[in-house]
Short mmCIF file of C-alpha atoms in Angstrom, two decimals:
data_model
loop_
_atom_site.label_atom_id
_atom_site.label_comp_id
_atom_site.label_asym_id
_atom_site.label_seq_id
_atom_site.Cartn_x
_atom_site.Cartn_y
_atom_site.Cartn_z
CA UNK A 45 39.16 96.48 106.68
CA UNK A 46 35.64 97.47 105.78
CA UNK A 47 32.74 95.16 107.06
CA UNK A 48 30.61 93.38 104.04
CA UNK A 49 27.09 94.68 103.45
CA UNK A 50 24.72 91.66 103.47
CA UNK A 51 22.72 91.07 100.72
CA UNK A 52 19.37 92.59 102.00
CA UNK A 53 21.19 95.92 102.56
CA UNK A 54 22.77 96.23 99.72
CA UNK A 55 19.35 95.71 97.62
CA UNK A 56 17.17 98.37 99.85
CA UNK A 57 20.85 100.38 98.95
CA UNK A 58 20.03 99.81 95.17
CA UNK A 59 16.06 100.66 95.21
CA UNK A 60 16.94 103.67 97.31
CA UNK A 61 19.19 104.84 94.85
CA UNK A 62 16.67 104.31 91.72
CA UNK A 63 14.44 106.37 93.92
CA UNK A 64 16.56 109.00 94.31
CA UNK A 65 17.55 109.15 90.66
CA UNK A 66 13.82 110.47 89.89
CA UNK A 67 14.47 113.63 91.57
CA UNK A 68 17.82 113.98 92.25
CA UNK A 69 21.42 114.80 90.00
CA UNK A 70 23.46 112.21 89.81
CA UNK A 71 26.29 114.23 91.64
CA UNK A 72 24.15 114.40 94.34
CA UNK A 73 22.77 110.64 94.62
CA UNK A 74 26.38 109.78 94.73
CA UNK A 75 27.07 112.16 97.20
CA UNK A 76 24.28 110.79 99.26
CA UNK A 77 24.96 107.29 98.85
CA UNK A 78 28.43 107.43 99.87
CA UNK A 79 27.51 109.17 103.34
CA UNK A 80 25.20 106.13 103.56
CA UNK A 81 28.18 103.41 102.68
CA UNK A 82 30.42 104.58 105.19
CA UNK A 83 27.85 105.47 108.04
CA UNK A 84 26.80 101.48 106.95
CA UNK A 85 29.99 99.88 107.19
CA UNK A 86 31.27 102.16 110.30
CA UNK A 87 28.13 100.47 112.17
CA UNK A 88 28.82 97.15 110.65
CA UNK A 89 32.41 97.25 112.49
CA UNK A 90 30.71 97.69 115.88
CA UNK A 91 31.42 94.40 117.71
CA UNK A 92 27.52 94.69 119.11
CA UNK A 93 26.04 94.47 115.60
CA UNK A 94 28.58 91.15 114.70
CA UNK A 95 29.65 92.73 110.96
CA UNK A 96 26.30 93.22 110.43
CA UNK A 97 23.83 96.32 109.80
CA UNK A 98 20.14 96.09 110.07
CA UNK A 99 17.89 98.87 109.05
CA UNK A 100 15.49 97.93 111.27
CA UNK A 101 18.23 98.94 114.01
CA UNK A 102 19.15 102.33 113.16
CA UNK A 103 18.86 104.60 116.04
CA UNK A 104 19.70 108.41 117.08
CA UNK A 105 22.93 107.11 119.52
CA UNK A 106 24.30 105.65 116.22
CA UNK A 107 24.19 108.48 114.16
CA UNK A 108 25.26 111.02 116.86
CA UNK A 109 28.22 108.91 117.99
CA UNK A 110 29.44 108.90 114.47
CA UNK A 111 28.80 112.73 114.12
CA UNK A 112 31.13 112.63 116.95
CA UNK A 113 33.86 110.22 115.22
CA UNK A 114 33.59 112.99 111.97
CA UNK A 115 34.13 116.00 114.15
CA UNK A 116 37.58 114.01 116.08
CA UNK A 117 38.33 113.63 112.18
CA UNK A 118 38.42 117.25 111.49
CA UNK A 119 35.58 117.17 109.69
CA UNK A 120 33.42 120.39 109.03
CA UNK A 121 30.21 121.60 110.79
CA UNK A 122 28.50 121.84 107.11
CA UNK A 123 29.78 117.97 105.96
CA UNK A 124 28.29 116.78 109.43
CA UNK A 125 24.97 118.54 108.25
CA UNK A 126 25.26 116.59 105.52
CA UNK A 127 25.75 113.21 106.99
CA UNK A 128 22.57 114.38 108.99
CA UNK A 129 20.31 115.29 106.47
CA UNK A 130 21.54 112.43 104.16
CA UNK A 131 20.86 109.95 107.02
CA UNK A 132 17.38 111.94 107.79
CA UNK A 133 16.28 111.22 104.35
CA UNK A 134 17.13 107.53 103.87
CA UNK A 135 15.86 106.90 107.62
CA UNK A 136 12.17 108.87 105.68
CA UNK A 137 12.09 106.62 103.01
CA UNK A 138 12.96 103.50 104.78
CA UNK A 139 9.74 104.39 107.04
CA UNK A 140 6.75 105.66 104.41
CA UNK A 141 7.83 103.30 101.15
CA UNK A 142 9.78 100.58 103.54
CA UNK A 143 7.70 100.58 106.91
CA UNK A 144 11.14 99.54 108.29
CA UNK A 145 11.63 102.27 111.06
CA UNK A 146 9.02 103.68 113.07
CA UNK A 147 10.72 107.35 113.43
CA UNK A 148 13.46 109.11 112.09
CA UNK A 149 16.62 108.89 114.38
CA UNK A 150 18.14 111.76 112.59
CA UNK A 151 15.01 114.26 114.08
CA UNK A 152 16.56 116.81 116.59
CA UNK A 153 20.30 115.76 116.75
CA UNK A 154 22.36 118.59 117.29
CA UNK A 155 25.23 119.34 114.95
CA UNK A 156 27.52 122.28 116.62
CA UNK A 157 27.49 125.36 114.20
CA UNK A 158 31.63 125.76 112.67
CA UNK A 159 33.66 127.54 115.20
CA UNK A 160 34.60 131.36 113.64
CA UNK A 161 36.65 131.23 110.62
CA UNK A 162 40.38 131.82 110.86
CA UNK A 163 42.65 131.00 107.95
CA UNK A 164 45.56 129.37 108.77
CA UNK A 165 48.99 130.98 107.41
CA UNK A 166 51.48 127.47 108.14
CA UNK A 167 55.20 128.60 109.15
CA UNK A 168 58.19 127.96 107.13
CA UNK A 169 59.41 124.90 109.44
CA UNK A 170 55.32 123.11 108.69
CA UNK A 171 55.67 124.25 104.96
CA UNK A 172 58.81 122.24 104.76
CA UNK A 173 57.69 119.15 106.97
CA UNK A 174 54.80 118.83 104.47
CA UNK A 175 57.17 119.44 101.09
CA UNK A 176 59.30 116.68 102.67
CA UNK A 177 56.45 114.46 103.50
CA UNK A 178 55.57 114.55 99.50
CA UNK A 179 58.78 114.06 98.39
CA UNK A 180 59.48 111.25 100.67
CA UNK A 181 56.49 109.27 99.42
CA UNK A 182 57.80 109.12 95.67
CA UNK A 183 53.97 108.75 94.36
CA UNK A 184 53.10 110.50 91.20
CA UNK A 185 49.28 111.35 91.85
CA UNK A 186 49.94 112.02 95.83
CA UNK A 187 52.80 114.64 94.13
CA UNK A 188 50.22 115.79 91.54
CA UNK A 189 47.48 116.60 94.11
CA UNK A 190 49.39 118.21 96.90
CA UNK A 191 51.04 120.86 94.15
CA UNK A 192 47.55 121.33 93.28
CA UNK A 193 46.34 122.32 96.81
CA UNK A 194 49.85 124.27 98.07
CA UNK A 195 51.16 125.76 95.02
CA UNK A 196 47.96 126.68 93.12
CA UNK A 197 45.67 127.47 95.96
CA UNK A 198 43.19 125.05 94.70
CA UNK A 199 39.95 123.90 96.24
CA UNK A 200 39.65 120.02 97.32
CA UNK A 201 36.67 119.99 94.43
CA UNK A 202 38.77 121.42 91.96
CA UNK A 203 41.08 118.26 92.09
CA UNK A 204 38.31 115.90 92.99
CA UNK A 205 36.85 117.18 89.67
CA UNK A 206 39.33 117.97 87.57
CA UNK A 207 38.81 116.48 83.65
CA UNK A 208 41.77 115.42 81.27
CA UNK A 209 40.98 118.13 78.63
CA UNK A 210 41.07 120.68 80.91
CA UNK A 211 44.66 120.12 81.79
CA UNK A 212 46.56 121.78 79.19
CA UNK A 213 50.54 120.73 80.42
CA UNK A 214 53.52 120.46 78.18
CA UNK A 215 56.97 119.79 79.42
CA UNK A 216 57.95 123.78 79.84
CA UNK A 217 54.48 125.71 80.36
CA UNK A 218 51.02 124.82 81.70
CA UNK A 219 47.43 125.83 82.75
CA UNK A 220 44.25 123.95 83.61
CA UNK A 221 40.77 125.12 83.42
CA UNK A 222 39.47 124.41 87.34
CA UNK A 223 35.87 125.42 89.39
CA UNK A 224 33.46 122.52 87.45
CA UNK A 225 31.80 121.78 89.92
CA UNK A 226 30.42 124.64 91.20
CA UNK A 227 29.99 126.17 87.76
CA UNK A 228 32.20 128.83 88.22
CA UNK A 229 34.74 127.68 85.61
CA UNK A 230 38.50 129.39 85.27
CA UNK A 231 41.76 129.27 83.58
CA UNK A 232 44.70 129.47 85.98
CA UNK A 233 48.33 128.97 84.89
CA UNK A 234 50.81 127.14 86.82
CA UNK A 235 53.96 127.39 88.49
CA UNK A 236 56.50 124.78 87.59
CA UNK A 237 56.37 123.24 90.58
CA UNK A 238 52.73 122.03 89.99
CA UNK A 239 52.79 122.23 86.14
CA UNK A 240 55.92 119.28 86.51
CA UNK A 241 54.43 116.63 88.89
CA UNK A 242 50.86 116.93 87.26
CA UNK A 243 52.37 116.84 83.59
CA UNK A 244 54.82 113.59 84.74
CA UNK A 245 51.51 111.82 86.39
CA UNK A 246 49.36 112.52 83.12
CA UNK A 247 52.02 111.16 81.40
CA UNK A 248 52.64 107.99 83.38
CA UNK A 249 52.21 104.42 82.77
CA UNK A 250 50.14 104.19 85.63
CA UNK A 251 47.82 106.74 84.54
CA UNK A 252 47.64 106.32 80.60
CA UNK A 253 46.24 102.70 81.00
CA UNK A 254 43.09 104.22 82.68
CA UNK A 255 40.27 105.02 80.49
CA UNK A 256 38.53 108.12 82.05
CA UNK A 257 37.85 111.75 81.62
CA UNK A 258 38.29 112.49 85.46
CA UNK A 259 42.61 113.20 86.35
CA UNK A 260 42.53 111.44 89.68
CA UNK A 261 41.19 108.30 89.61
CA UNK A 262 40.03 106.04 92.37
CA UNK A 263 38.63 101.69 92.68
CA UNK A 264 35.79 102.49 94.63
CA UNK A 265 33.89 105.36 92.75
CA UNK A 266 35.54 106.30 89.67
CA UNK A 267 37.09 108.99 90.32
CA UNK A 268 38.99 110.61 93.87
CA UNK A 269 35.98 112.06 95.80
CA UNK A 270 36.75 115.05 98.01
CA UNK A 271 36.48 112.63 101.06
CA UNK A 272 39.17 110.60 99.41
CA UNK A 273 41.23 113.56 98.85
CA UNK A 274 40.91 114.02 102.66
CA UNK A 275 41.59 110.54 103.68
CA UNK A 276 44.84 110.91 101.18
CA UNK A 277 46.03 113.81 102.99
CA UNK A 278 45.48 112.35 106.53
CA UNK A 279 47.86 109.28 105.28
CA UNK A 280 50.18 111.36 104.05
CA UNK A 281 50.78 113.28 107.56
CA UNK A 282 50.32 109.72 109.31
CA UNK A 283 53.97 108.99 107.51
CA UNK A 284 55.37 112.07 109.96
CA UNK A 285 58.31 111.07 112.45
CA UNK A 286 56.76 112.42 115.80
CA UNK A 287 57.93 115.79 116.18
CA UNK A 288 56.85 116.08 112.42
CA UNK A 289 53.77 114.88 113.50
CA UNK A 290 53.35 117.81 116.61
CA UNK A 291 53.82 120.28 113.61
CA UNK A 292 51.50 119.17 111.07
CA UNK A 293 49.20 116.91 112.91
CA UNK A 294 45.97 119.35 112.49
CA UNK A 295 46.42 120.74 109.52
CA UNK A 296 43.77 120.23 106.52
CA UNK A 297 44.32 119.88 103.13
CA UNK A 298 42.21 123.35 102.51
CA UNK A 299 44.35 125.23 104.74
CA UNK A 300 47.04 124.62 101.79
CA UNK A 301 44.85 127.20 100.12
CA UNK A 302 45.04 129.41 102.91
CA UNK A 303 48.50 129.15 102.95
CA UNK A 304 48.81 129.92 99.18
CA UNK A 305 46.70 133.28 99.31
CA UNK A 306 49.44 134.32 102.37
CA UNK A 307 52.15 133.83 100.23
CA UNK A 308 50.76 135.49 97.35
CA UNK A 309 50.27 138.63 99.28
CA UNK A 310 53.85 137.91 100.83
CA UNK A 311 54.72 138.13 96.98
CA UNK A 312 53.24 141.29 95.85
CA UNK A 313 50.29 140.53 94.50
CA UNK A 314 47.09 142.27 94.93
CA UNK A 315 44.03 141.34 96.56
CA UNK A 316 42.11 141.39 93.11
CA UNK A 317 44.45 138.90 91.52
CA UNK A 318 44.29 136.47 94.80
CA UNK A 319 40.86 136.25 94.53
CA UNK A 320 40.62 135.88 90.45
CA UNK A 321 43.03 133.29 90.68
CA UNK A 322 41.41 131.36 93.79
CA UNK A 323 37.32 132.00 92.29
CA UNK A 324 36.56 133.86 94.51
CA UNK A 325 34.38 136.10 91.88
CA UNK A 326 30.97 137.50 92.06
CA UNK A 327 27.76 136.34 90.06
CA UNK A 328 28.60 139.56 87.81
CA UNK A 329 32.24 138.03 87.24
CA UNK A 330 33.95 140.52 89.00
CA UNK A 331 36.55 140.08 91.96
CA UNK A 332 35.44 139.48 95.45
CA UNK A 333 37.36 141.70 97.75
CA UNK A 334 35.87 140.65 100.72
CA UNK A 335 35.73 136.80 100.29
CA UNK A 336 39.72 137.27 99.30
CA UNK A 337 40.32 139.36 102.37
CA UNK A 338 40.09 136.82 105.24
CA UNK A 339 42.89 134.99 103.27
CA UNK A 340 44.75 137.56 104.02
CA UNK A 341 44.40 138.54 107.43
CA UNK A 342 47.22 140.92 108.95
CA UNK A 343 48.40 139.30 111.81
CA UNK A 344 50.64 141.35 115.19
CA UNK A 345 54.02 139.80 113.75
CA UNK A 346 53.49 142.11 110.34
CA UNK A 347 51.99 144.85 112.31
CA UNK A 348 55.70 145.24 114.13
CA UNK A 349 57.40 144.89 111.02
CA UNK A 350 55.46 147.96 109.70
CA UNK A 351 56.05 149.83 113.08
CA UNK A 352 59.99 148.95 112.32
CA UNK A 353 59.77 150.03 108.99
CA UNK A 354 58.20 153.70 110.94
CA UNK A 355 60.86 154.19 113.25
CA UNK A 356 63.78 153.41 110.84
CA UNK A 357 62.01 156.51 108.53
CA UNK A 358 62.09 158.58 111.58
CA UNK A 359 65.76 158.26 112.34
CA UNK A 360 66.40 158.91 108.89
#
């Protein structure tokens, strides 16, 4: 259960915001003022502070002890620099316009840079925990979503941000328009095992009585942030028996990407079509080899195949 906001906070939360609106995007004063809602109500659950946050409290062991509570989360290294630097510049404003705060608490904490990265390839026995998880659940969006991330390889933005009229799903073919956000927009056709759950959810009761242009919807903000996408898919594994759980426990929802550009490869298809159909494309348009590569990573298991494969030619 969340902890109220008092009123006090909630109206410094509401100037700040105006504030920001003068020289800020609206994706990106939401962005910030989320950070600043749950960083809020995680201190106002702290028995010491008795439900309640005061600015006037803020301090560096609160905001490094919640870095810490992100990172046990399996959150990144870059959305901890963002909690940082979204924390830094509230804690600024609250001291030159607010003279609430007599330094910034978020000067000079230390974020630890992301550890090297390694995509994950998941094995068949996690692929079918998850599957099962999903199909155990019986929820239409939760069906819609995961499909989304395992079978099309997409990014946790392109479902946060994924608009109605770019879903173009009938009940035999499909293909949706993804990559909004980051202005990178492409069209990307669907297997039936995504174009089926996301046509039945679009087509739901539950979701045709919602008036909005976004596909996932959510009470708190509109539409499923990327952090709710997250918090979705750490539910979702929470329903594991426990030696489903010592499978699956650590894997993220982007590593269903991962996974998707291994079995693409596994398929037959070539490096330039993995990366057209995950974005990963140039400012010229053209197909990023190198950002599709460490999707692929050989690993020693197919290196002995191929050695198997040489020795069976020899004897022949």
């Amino acid at each position: 259960m969340k902890a109220p906001l008092d009123q006090r906070c909630l109206d410094l939360l509401e100037e700040y915001e105006q504030y920001l609106l003068s020289s800020k995007s609206d994706q990106t004063v939401d962005a910030y003022l989320r950070i600043l809602r749950q960083f809020i109500e995680w201190i106002g659950k702290c028995p010491s502070d008795n439900g309640i946050f005061l600015m006037e409290h803020l301090s560096r062991e609160d905001l490094e002890v919640f870095l810490a509570k992100l990172q046990e989360k399996g959150y990144s290294s870059a959305h901890q620099h963002k909690v940082r630097a979204a924390i830094s510049r509230f804690a600024n404003w609250l001291i030159q316009e607010k003279q609430l705060l007599s330094q910034n608490p978020a000067h000079d904490v230390y974020v630890p840079p992301q550890a090297a990265f390694t995509p994950r390839e998941l094995t068949d026995e996690q692929r079918e925990v998850l599957r099962g998880l999903v199909e155990r659940q019986q929820n239409m969006r939760g069906n819609a979503i995961f499909a989304l991330g395992y079978w099309a390889g997409c990014r946790v933005c392109d479902v946060s941000w994924l608009q109605v009229e770019d879903c173009h799903v009938g009940p035999k073919t499909g293909w949706i328009t993804v990559g909004a956000k980051s202005g990178k927009k492409r069209d990307i056709d669907l297997l039936e095992e995504v174009r089926k759950p996301l046509y039945e959810y679009l087509n739901s009761e539950e979701r045709k009585k919602k008036d909005s242009s976004f596909v996932f919807l959510s009470q708190k903000s509109g539409h499923l942030t990327e952090n709710g996408i997250h918090r979705w898919f750490a539910s979702l594994k929470k329903k594991a028996a426990q030696e489903e759980w010592e499978l699956i426990h650590d894997i993220t929802f982007h590593e269903l990407r991962q996974d998707f550009a291994y079995r693409a490869r596994s398929a037959g298809w070539s490096l330039e079509e993995i990366a057209y159909y995950l974005g990963h494309v140039t400012k010229q348009g053209t197909p990023s080899i190198q950002a599709t590569a460490k999707y692929t990573q050989l690993n020693r298991e197919q290196i002995k195949e191929k050695l198997k494969q040489i020795e069976e030619k020899n004897k022949n």
